[in-house]
């Protein structure tokens, strides 16, 4: 098929951070080919209000062979292959509009949860084989990442498309942790010896991870 | 000066692991030049019995302009610039000879502790500036790494040499964590959701970190 | 009403551990009254095969006003009030029959997930007010605890009962962590400095937490 | 001997916290007897400037049979029996005077480090035997706690007293973590799913731990 395309989305920076590794990976892979399939990179706003229409707009103009959305999971030491999106929005911090949602449903009539339709175990095996720390995760949280995964799965189901679709959480970039350490040392506000949540992963490793996930996801039988 | 050399040591694998990032970095930097100073890489045995004589042997044949020793700190998400070595050997696991030492002194008449003579704050600043997570650490543990730092500082003091000398702990390589995840999934013996200690760092990032540390350490006034 | 009863279940020990704080709390609260409602404590086998029939058997003989199941989440520092049970069984360690289940459904036609019907935010507020660390958690894992929560919610739904029902994960007991430290020191197999997952909570605090959860759960409008 | 006394010190609250478990334990044990030895509880200011004179003043009026100082180590899940105090003051946060000290010596001519003179392994064994998580720690940090341990050991050495002396770090109280969770939820500023540093320990368990440490410390041969 000549016009197969792999859709890769990533969030803009949020939470006061100047960069989001998800968007960095999207920028680097946008326009590249994996197998012979071009990657179409799209940014997503960290706006709960705008999220649904942005997803609809993307799927209106595109019928991708695969959908992988990327987000940041601050502190994780590993690639998290999300197994399930729950129909819950419950924010610990505001989104970029300043919106804070508490214990709401993402979709009023959307059921309790939707499962990733990516071949997660094959992706996990391929990543570990490639020397990249990864695991199948049982929670995508209840912020924008989870909502995005839920909305994409829901929208594809609505349209009757059997597109493999899922969400991958990425660690911090090393430079983000370095900036955090530099600024907190300057401001004397972090008791760093106590922190176990400052893991990171090199951008090149993340890019290899996402390329691998796309390749396996596009392969009907690896 | 024509024959200045920077000594870089790294431990062999231990604790049942097949690889040690410290030794990988040493292999990659051995023979390279930083500024115009060649790096002399040396491996160290994970043998408490053999450690002292190996260090004496090295310093017998070489009068380096700088000594940096590298070791693995399993689980750390950051480069640890060790501030102090204590005169204590107390092993949680056996060394490669099977030796387990409990609450002994490293050197019978060695005082309680010796401080790194590297410019730690300048190295920390250079690493953070370069986007590499790093911090000045207050414990090098009580295993071979601490003993090595203590012995090198002690041996240089003994010989009346004012050589800048210290120890840097490195995180796991990503491939080590990937192997750990793959094997524990196979053996069903790790409750992985509970683990907060699986951080890693790409080899290229570690190499940049150690090159930076050597460059700053060799520079009398950065 | 004379025959209202609060059902409290707890798992037997598993994973090679000699004790399970969940069962200890059940034993202590079994037969006590909260408000004027008696607590009926029941143990559950850590057997995936036997779990469903044990739950059916309990609900055959009892129509509780409330169902709270308890389990251990090794390493958590807080009471975890589980928000959702997913229709997935995927074990990292074997159950007490030696069974290992991978990526199966708990119930063949059970949907993707079921939500706790306990008043989680009121319970969370009451626990924090009482000085007990607690939070609403977004994953109950994919082992027996999650399956139990799913099966109880499913069985009550099947029977058309609107009973408030949910699952609470408990930390280790301090004595469990002490035993772990003593045995690993003896066996020299744990690099303890690296472990961030050895949190625990006193049995009396857990008992207060569960009593509070039951009281709030029984109160239609706190 | 009729006038043996065990000196127990604890810090006042700091770092914006309203309570310090160290001081709570001191208040509860002050005036009690362990064996037949009375406990003299003293509070210490979180003031680097005032610390030395407060310690001198205490030792001027008292010749204790034992000195144990207590402090908080935010996030630790265990009792930390400190092995060594280093001659370094380097604050990550300001003390209660607003003072921030960077990479200074605690005592100008004080050597590099001083070792605890408590029977740490006997205390550790007694705590684990009593079911209380504890370990011998290799760093007391570089804030007021470390300085206090260093100053007490130094002052006793100066006075030629062979008093067993050391420092014990305590976890948060459960109520402190509960308050932290409640306030951060209210203020929406903590991404809690990421935090691995919210362990706590019940006050009664801490009191048992400190009583045990004092009893073992007073016993010349347990």
PDB file of N, CA and C in Angstrom, chain D residues 146-221:
ATOM      1  N   UNK D 146      24.983  15.860  60.940  1.00  0.00           N
ATOM      2  CA  UNK D 146      26.385  15.456  60.848  1.00  0.00           C
ATOM      3  C   UNK D 146      27.262  16.353  61.716  1.00  0.00           C
ATOM      4  N   UNK D 147      27.004  17.654  61.678  1.00  0.00           N
ATOM      5  CA  UNK D 147      27.817  18.586  62.468  1.00  0.00           C
ATOM      6  C   UNK D 147      27.681  18.289  63.966  1.00  0.00           C
ATOM      7  N   UNK D 148      26.468  17.973  64.394  1.00  0.00           N
ATOM      8  CA  UNK D 148      26.241  17.654  65.803  1.00  0.00           C
ATOM      9  C   UNK D 148      26.999  16.404  66.222  1.00  0.00           C
ATOM     10  N   UNK D 149      26.910  15.391  65.379  1.00  0.00           N
ATOM     11  CA  UNK D 149      27.643  14.153  65.685  1.00  0.00           C
ATOM     12  C   UNK D 149      29.137  14.446  65.754  1.00  0.00           C
ATOM     13  N   UNK D 150      29.627  15.227  64.786  1.00  0.00           N
ATOM     14  CA  UNK D 150      31.056  15.555  64.781  1.00  0.00           C
ATOM     15  C   UNK D 150      31.431  16.351  66.026  1.00  0.00           C
ATOM     16  N   UNK D 151      30.641  17.355  66.369  1.00  0.00           N
ATOM     17  CA  UNK D 151      30.967  18.223  67.505  1.00  0.00           C
ATOM     18  C   UNK D 151      30.930  17.472  68.839  1.00  0.00           C
ATOM     19  N   UNK D 152      29.938  16.602  69.010  1.00  0.00           N
ATOM     20  CA  UNK D 152      29.877  15.843  70.259  1.00  0.00           C
ATOM     21  C   UNK D 152      31.093  14.912  70.397  1.00  0.00           C
ATOM     22  N   UNK D 153      31.413  14.203  69.310  1.00  0.00           N
ATOM     23  CA  UNK D 153      32.566  13.298  69.367  1.00  0.00           C
ATOM     24  C   UNK D 153      33.854  14.083  69.609  1.00  0.00           C
ATOM     25  N   UNK D 154      33.958  15.224  68.962  1.00  0.00           N
ATOM     26  CA  UNK D 154      35.136  16.075  69.087  1.00  0.00           C
ATOM     27  C   UNK D 154      35.246  16.645  70.496  1.00  0.00           C
ATOM     28  N   UNK D 155      34.131  17.095  71.022  1.00  0.00           N
ATOM     29  CA  UNK D 155      34.137  17.707  72.358  1.00  0.00           C
ATOM     30  C   UNK D 155      34.467  16.673  73.436  1.00  0.00           C
ATOM     31  N   UNK D 156      33.951  15.455  73.264  1.00  0.00           N
ATOM     32  CA  UNK D 156      34.255  14.410  74.246  1.00  0.00           C
ATOM     33  C   UNK D 156      35.730  14.018  74.170  1.00  0.00           C
ATOM     34  N   UNK D 157      36.249  13.919  72.950  1.00  0.00           N
ATOM     35  CA  UNK D 157      37.665  13.617  72.745  1.00  0.00           C
ATOM     36  C   UNK D 157      38.524  14.697  73.402  1.00  0.00           C
ATOM     37  N   UNK D 158      38.181  15.947  73.147  1.00  0.00           N
ATOM     38  CA  UNK D 158      38.859  17.102  73.743  1.00  0.00           C
ATOM     39  C   UNK D 158      38.932  17.016  75.255  1.00  0.00           C
ATOM     40  N   UNK D 159      37.805  16.594  75.838  1.00  0.00           N
ATOM     41  CA  UNK D 159      37.728  16.513  77.300  1.00  0.00           C
ATOM     42  C   UNK D 159      38.294  15.194  77.835  1.00  0.00           C
ATOM     43  N   UNK D 160      38.787  14.351  76.916  1.00  0.00           N
ATOM     44  CA  UNK D 160      39.370  13.083  77.348  1.00  0.00           C
ATOM     45  C   UNK D 160      38.369  12.108  77.916  1.00  0.00           C
ATOM     46  N   UNK D 161      37.102  12.248  77.510  1.00  0.00           N
ATOM     47  CA  UNK D 161      36.088  11.324  78.024  1.00  0.00           C
ATOM     48  C   UNK D 161      35.849  10.189  77.023  1.00  0.00           C
ATOM     49  N   UNK D 162      35.750   8.979  77.537  1.00  0.00           N
ATOM     50  CA  UNK D 162      35.548   7.819  76.660  1.00  0.00           C
ATOM     51  C   UNK D 162      34.069   7.448  76.555  1.00  0.00           C
ATOM     52  N   UNK D 163      33.211   8.431  76.637  1.00  0.00           N
ATOM     53  CA  UNK D 163      31.764   8.211  76.597  1.00  0.00           C
ATOM     54  C   UNK D 163      31.308   7.636  75.259  1.00  0.00           C
ATOM     55  N   UNK D 164      30.555   6.538  75.256  1.00  0.00           N
ATOM     56  CA  UNK D 164      29.962   6.078  74.000  1.00  0.00           C
ATOM     57  C   UNK D 164      29.048   7.174  73.445  1.00  0.00           C
ATOM     58  N   UNK D 165      29.233   7.494  72.182  1.00  0.00           N
ATOM     59  CA  UNK D 165      28.551   8.656  71.594  1.00  0.00           C
ATOM     60  C   UNK D 165      28.257   8.417  70.122  1.00  0.00           C
ATOM     61  N   UNK D 166      27.053   8.796  69.723  1.00  0.00           N
ATOM     62  CA  UNK D 166      26.736   8.625  68.303  1.00  0.00           C
ATOM     63  C   UNK D 166      25.438   9.293  67.915  1.00  0.00           C
ATOM     64  N   UNK D 167      25.050   9.063  66.683  1.00  0.00           N
ATOM     65  CA  UNK D 167      23.893   9.736  66.110  1.00  0.00           C
ATOM     66  C   UNK D 167      22.971   8.718  65.449  1.00  0.00           C
ATOM     67  N   UNK D 168      21.669   8.926  65.614  1.00  0.00           N
ATOM     68  CA  UNK D 168      20.668   8.060  64.986  1.00  0.00           C
ATOM     69  C   UNK D 168      19.700   8.930  64.186  1.00  0.00           C
ATOM     70  N   UNK D 169      19.540   8.598  62.901  1.00  0.00           N
ATOM     71  CA  UNK D 169      18.555   9.296  62.073  1.00  0.00           C
ATOM     72  C   UNK D 169      17.230   8.542  62.083  1.00  0.00           C
ATOM     73  N   UNK D 170      16.149   9.302  62.207  1.00  0.00           N
ATOM     74  CA  UNK D 170      14.803   8.742  62.260  1.00  0.00           C
ATOM     75  C   UNK D 170      14.036   9.078  60.983  1.00  0.00           C
ATOM     76  N   UNK D 171      13.071   8.227  60.608  1.00  0.00           N
ATOM     77  CA  UNK D 171      12.176   8.545  59.477  1.00  0.00           C
ATOM     78  C   UNK D 171      11.167   9.642  59.867  1.00  0.00           C
ATOM     79  N   UNK D 172      10.425  10.089  58.874  1.00  0.00           N
ATOM     80  CA  UNK D 172       9.251  10.921  59.132  1.00  0.00           C
ATOM     81  C   UNK D 172       8.274  10.199  60.062  1.00  0.00           C
ATOM     82  N   UNK D 173       7.483  10.960  60.784  1.00  0.00           N
ATOM     83  CA  UNK D 173       6.277  10.430  61.411  1.00  0.00           C
ATOM     84  C   UNK D 173       5.215  10.229  60.321  1.00  0.00           C
ATOM     85  N   UNK D 174       4.337   9.231  60.475  1.00  0.00           N
ATOM     86  CA  UNK D 174       3.247   9.082  59.498  1.00  0.00           C
ATOM     87  C   UNK D 174       2.444  10.370  59.325  1.00  0.00           C
ATOM     88  N   UNK D 175       2.219  11.085  60.403  1.00  0.00           N
ATOM     89  CA  UNK D 175       1.400  12.308  60.292  1.00  0.00           C
ATOM     90  C   UNK D 175       2.090  13.378  59.444  1.00  0.00           C
ATOM     91  N   UNK D 176       3.429  13.367  59.425  1.00  0.00           N
ATOM     92  CA  UNK D 176       4.134  14.336  58.575  1.00  0.00           C
ATOM     93  C   UNK D 176       3.902  14.035  57.102  1.00  0.00           C
ATOM     94  N   UNK D 177       3.946  12.753  56.763  1.00  0.00           N
ATOM     95  CA  UNK D 177       3.705  12.376  55.367  1.00  0.00           C
ATOM     96  C   UNK D 177       2.242  12.652  55.000  1.00  0.00           C
ATOM     97  N   UNK D 178       1.349  12.375  55.946  1.00  0.00           N
ATOM     98  CA  UNK D 178      -0.071  12.668  55.692  1.00  0.00           C
ATOM     99  C   UNK D 178      -0.278  14.159  55.432  1.00  0.00           C
ATOM    100  N   UNK D 179       0.362  15.003  56.235  1.00  0.00           N
ATOM    101  CA  UNK D 179       0.229  16.455  56.031  1.00  0.00           C
ATOM    102  C   UNK D 179       0.812  16.875  54.687  1.00  0.00           C
ATOM    103  N   UNK D 180       1.947  16.278  54.353  1.00  0.00           N
ATOM    104  CA  UNK D 180       2.591  16.584  53.074  1.00  0.00           C
ATOM    105  C   UNK D 180       1.656  16.218  51.919  1.00  0.00           C
ATOM    106  N   UNK D 181       1.038  15.067  52.024  1.00  0.00           N
ATOM    107  CA  UNK D 181       0.115  14.636  50.970  1.00  0.00           C
ATOM    108  C   UNK D 181      -1.107  15.544  50.907  1.00  0.00           C
ATOM    109  N   UNK D 182      -1.637  15.891  52.066  1.00  0.00           N
ATOM    110  CA  UNK D 182      -2.835  16.742  52.095  1.00  0.00           C
ATOM    111  C   UNK D 182      -2.530  18.120  51.524  1.00  0.00           C
ATOM    112  N   UNK D 183      -1.405  18.711  51.926  1.00  0.00           N
ATOM    113  CA  UNK D 183      -1.112  20.066  51.463  1.00  0.00           C
ATOM    114  C   UNK D 183      -0.740  20.067  49.996  1.00  0.00           C
ATOM    115  N   UNK D 184       0.014  19.069  49.543  1.00  0.00           N
ATOM    116  CA  UNK D 184       0.397  19.072  48.132  1.00  0.00           C
ATOM    117  C   UNK D 184      -0.804  18.768  47.251  1.00  0.00           C
ATOM    118  N   UNK D 185      -1.737  17.983  47.738  1.00  0.00           N
ATOM    119  CA  UNK D 185      -2.959  17.786  46.950  1.00  0.00           C
ATOM    120  C   UNK D 185      -3.729  19.101  46.853  1.00  0.00           C
ATOM    121  N   UNK D 186      -3.784  19.789  47.997  1.00  0.00           N
ATOM    122  CA  UNK D 186      -4.482  21.079  48.011  1.00  0.00           C
ATOM    123  C   UNK D 186      -3.812  22.082  47.075  1.00  0.00           C
ATOM    124  N   UNK D 187      -2.492  22.077  47.086  1.00  0.00           N
ATOM    125  CA  UNK D 187      -1.761  23.083  46.302  1.00  0.00           C
ATOM    126  C   UNK D 187      -1.429  22.613  44.893  1.00  0.00           C
ATOM    127  N   UNK D 188      -1.715  21.349  44.603  1.00  0.00           N
ATOM    128  CA  UNK D 188      -1.469  20.821  43.256  1.00  0.00           C
ATOM    129  C   UNK D 188      -0.034  21.065  42.815  1.00  0.00           C
ATOM    130  N   UNK D 189       0.905  20.730  43.678  1.00  0.00           N
ATOM    131  CA  UNK D 189       2.262  21.010  43.250  1.00  0.00           C
ATOM    132  C   UNK D 189       3.189  19.790  43.302  1.00  0.00           C
ATOM    133  N   UNK D 190       2.667  18.666  43.681  1.00  0.00           N
ATOM    134  CA  UNK D 190       3.515  17.482  43.760  1.00  0.00           C
ATOM    135  C   UNK D 190       2.970  16.418  42.818  1.00  0.00           C
ATOM    136  N   UNK D 191       3.837  15.846  41.985  1.00  0.00           N
ATOM    137  CA  UNK D 191       3.417  14.710  41.184  1.00  0.00           C
ATOM    138  C   UNK D 191       3.705  13.455  42.009  1.00  0.00           C
ATOM    139  N   UNK D 192       2.714  13.084  42.809  1.00  0.00           N
ATOM    140  CA  UNK D 192       2.953  12.088  43.842  1.00  0.00           C
ATOM    141  C   UNK D 192       3.263  10.687  43.346  1.00  0.00           C
ATOM    142  N   UNK D 193       2.719  10.329  42.225  1.00  0.00           N
ATOM    143  CA  UNK D 193       2.976   8.967  41.728  1.00  0.00           C
ATOM    144  C   UNK D 193       4.480   8.720  41.593  1.00  0.00           C
ATOM    145  N   UNK D 194       5.220   9.816  41.439  1.00  0.00           N
ATOM    146  CA  UNK D 194       6.648   9.686  41.179  1.00  0.00           C
ATOM    147  C   UNK D 194       7.479   9.578  42.459  1.00  0.00           C
ATOM    148  N   UNK D 195       6.894   9.818  43.611  1.00  0.00           N
ATOM    149  CA  UNK D 195       7.706   9.950  44.809  1.00  0.00           C
ATOM    150  C   UNK D 195       7.981   8.617  45.484  1.00  0.00           C
ATOM    151  N   UNK D 196       9.249   8.352  45.692  1.00  0.00           N
ATOM    152  CA  UNK D 196       9.629   7.129  46.395  1.00  0.00           C
ATOM    153  C   UNK D 196      10.141   7.463  47.780  1.00  0.00           C
ATOM    154  N   UNK D 197       9.921   8.678  48.226  1.00  0.00           N
ATOM    155  CA  UNK D 197      10.616   9.151  49.416  1.00  0.00           C
ATOM    156  C   UNK D 197       9.645   9.589  50.504  1.00  0.00           C
ATOM    157  N   UNK D 198       8.553   8.858  50.631  1.00  0.00           N
ATOM    158  CA  UNK D 198       7.532   9.249  51.596  1.00  0.00           C
ATOM    159  C   UNK D 198       7.326   8.195  52.674  1.00  0.00           C
ATOM    160  N   UNK D 199       8.373   7.484  52.991  1.00  0.00           N
ATOM    161  CA  UNK D 199       8.283   6.482  54.045  1.00  0.00           C
ATOM    162  C   UNK D 199       8.145   7.162  55.408  1.00  0.00           C
ATOM    163  N   UNK D 200       7.597   6.429  56.367  1.00  0.00           N
ATOM    164  CA  UNK D 200       7.468   6.968  57.718  1.00  0.00           C
ATOM    165  C   UNK D 200       7.514   5.831  58.728  1.00  0.00           C
ATOM    166  N   UNK D 201       7.513   6.189  60.006  1.00  0.00           N
ATOM    167  CA  UNK D 201       7.565   5.191  61.076  1.00  0.00           C
ATOM    168  C   UNK D 201       6.768   5.728  62.267  1.00  0.00           C
ATOM    169  N   UNK D 202       5.994   4.849  62.869  1.00  0.00           N
ATOM    170  CA  UNK D 202       5.157   5.249  63.995  1.00  0.00           C
ATOM    171  C   UNK D 202       6.013   5.724  65.175  1.00  0.00           C
ATOM    172  N   UNK D 203       5.539   6.755  65.878  1.00  0.00           N
ATOM    173  CA  UNK D 203       6.303   7.298  67.006  1.00  0.00           C
ATOM    174  C   UNK D 203       6.614   6.221  68.041  1.00  0.00           C
ATOM    175  N   UNK D 204       5.641   5.347  68.312  1.00  0.00           N
ATOM    176  CA  UNK D 204       5.877   4.312  69.331  1.00  0.00           C
ATOM    177  C   UNK D 204       7.003   3.365  68.917  1.00  0.00           C
ATOM    178  N   UNK D 205       7.092   3.085  67.620  1.00  0.00           N
ATOM    179  CA  UNK D 205       8.177   2.218  67.128  1.00  0.00           C
ATOM    180  C   UNK D 205       9.520   2.923  67.281  1.00  0.00           C
ATOM    181  N   UNK D 206       9.530   4.217  66.950  1.00  0.00           N
ATOM    182  CA  UNK D 206      10.782   4.988  67.107  1.00  0.00           C
ATOM    183  C   UNK D 206      11.211   5.022  68.571  1.00  0.00           C
ATOM    184  N   UNK D 207      10.243   5.196  69.465  1.00  0.00           N
ATOM    185  CA  UNK D 207      10.581   5.258  70.893  1.00  0.00           C
ATOM    186  C   UNK D 207      11.168   3.929  71.358  1.00  0.00           C
ATOM    187  N   UNK D 208      10.562   2.834  70.901  1.00  0.00           N
ATOM    188  CA  UNK D 208      11.130   1.516  71.233  1.00  0.00           C
ATOM    189  C   UNK D 208      12.545   1.379  70.680  1.00  0.00           C
ATOM    190  N   UNK D 209      12.740   1.897  69.471  1.00  0.00           N
ATOM    191  CA  UNK D 209      14.063   1.811  68.850  1.00  0.00           C
ATOM    192  C   UNK D 209      15.101   2.573  69.665  1.00  0.00           C
ATOM    193  N   UNK D 210      14.751   3.782  70.071  1.00  0.00           N
ATOM    194  CA  UNK D 210      15.726   4.607  70.796  1.00  0.00           C
ATOM    195  C   UNK D 210      15.963   4.045  72.199  1.00  0.00           C
ATOM    196  N   UNK D 211      14.909   3.550  72.842  1.00  0.00           N
ATOM    197  CA  UNK D 211      15.099   2.902  74.149  1.00  0.00           C
ATOM    198  C   UNK D 211      16.054   1.716  74.022  1.00  0.00           C
ATOM    199  N   UNK D 212      15.860   0.928  72.981  1.00  0.00           N
ATOM    200  CA  UNK D 212      16.734  -0.230  72.751  1.00  0.00           C
ATOM    201  C   UNK D 212      18.173   0.216  72.532  1.00  0.00           C
ATOM    202  N   UNK D 213      18.341   1.262  71.720  1.00  0.00           N
ATOM    203  CA  UNK D 213      19.696   1.755  71.442  1.00  0.00           C
ATOM    204  C   UNK D 213      20.377   2.234  72.732  1.00  0.00           C
ATOM    205  N   UNK D 214      19.621   2.932  73.560  1.00  0.00           N
ATOM    206  CA  UNK D 214      20.194   3.415  74.827  1.00  0.00           C
ATOM    207  C   UNK D 214      20.560   2.236  75.733  1.00  0.00           C
ATOM    208  N   UNK D 215      19.652   1.279  75.841  1.00  0.00           N
ATOM    209  CA  UNK D 215      19.906   0.114  76.707  1.00  0.00           C
ATOM    210  C   UNK D 215      21.153  -0.641  76.256  1.00  0.00           C
ATOM    211  N   UNK D 216      21.255  -0.877  74.962  1.00  0.00           N
ATOM    212  CA  UNK D 216      22.434  -1.598  74.451  1.00  0.00           C
ATOM    213  C   UNK D 216      23.686  -0.748  74.628  1.00  0.00           C
ATOM    214  N   UNK D 217      23.546   0.553  74.387  1.00  0.00           N
ATOM    215  CA  UNK D 217      24.702   1.440  74.509  1.00  0.00           C
ATOM    216  C   UNK D 217      25.233   1.529  75.933  1.00  0.00           C
ATOM    217  N   UNK D 218      24.331   1.379  76.899  1.00  0.00           N
ATOM    218  CA  UNK D 218      24.744   1.456  78.310  1.00  0.00           C
ATOM    219  C   UNK D 218      25.321   0.135  78.805  1.00  0.00           C
ATOM    220  N   UNK D 219      25.029  -0.911  78.097  1.00  0.00           N
ATOM    221  CA  UNK D 219      25.442  -2.253  78.523  1.00  0.00           C
ATOM    222  C   UNK D 219      26.850  -2.524  77.997  1.00  0.00           C
ATOM    223  N   UNK D 220      27.827  -2.652  78.882  1.00  0.00           N
ATOM    224  CA  UNK D 220      29.212  -2.782  78.416  1.00  0.00           C
ATOM    225  C   UNK D 220      29.422  -4.062  77.593  1.00  0.00           C
ATOM    226  N   UNK D 221      28.646  -5.072  77.822  1.00  0.00           N
ATOM    227  CA  UNK D 221      28.833  -6.363  77.134  1.00  0.00           C
ATOM    228  C   UNK D 221      27.466  -7.029  77.028  1.00  0.00           C
TER     229      UNK D 221
END
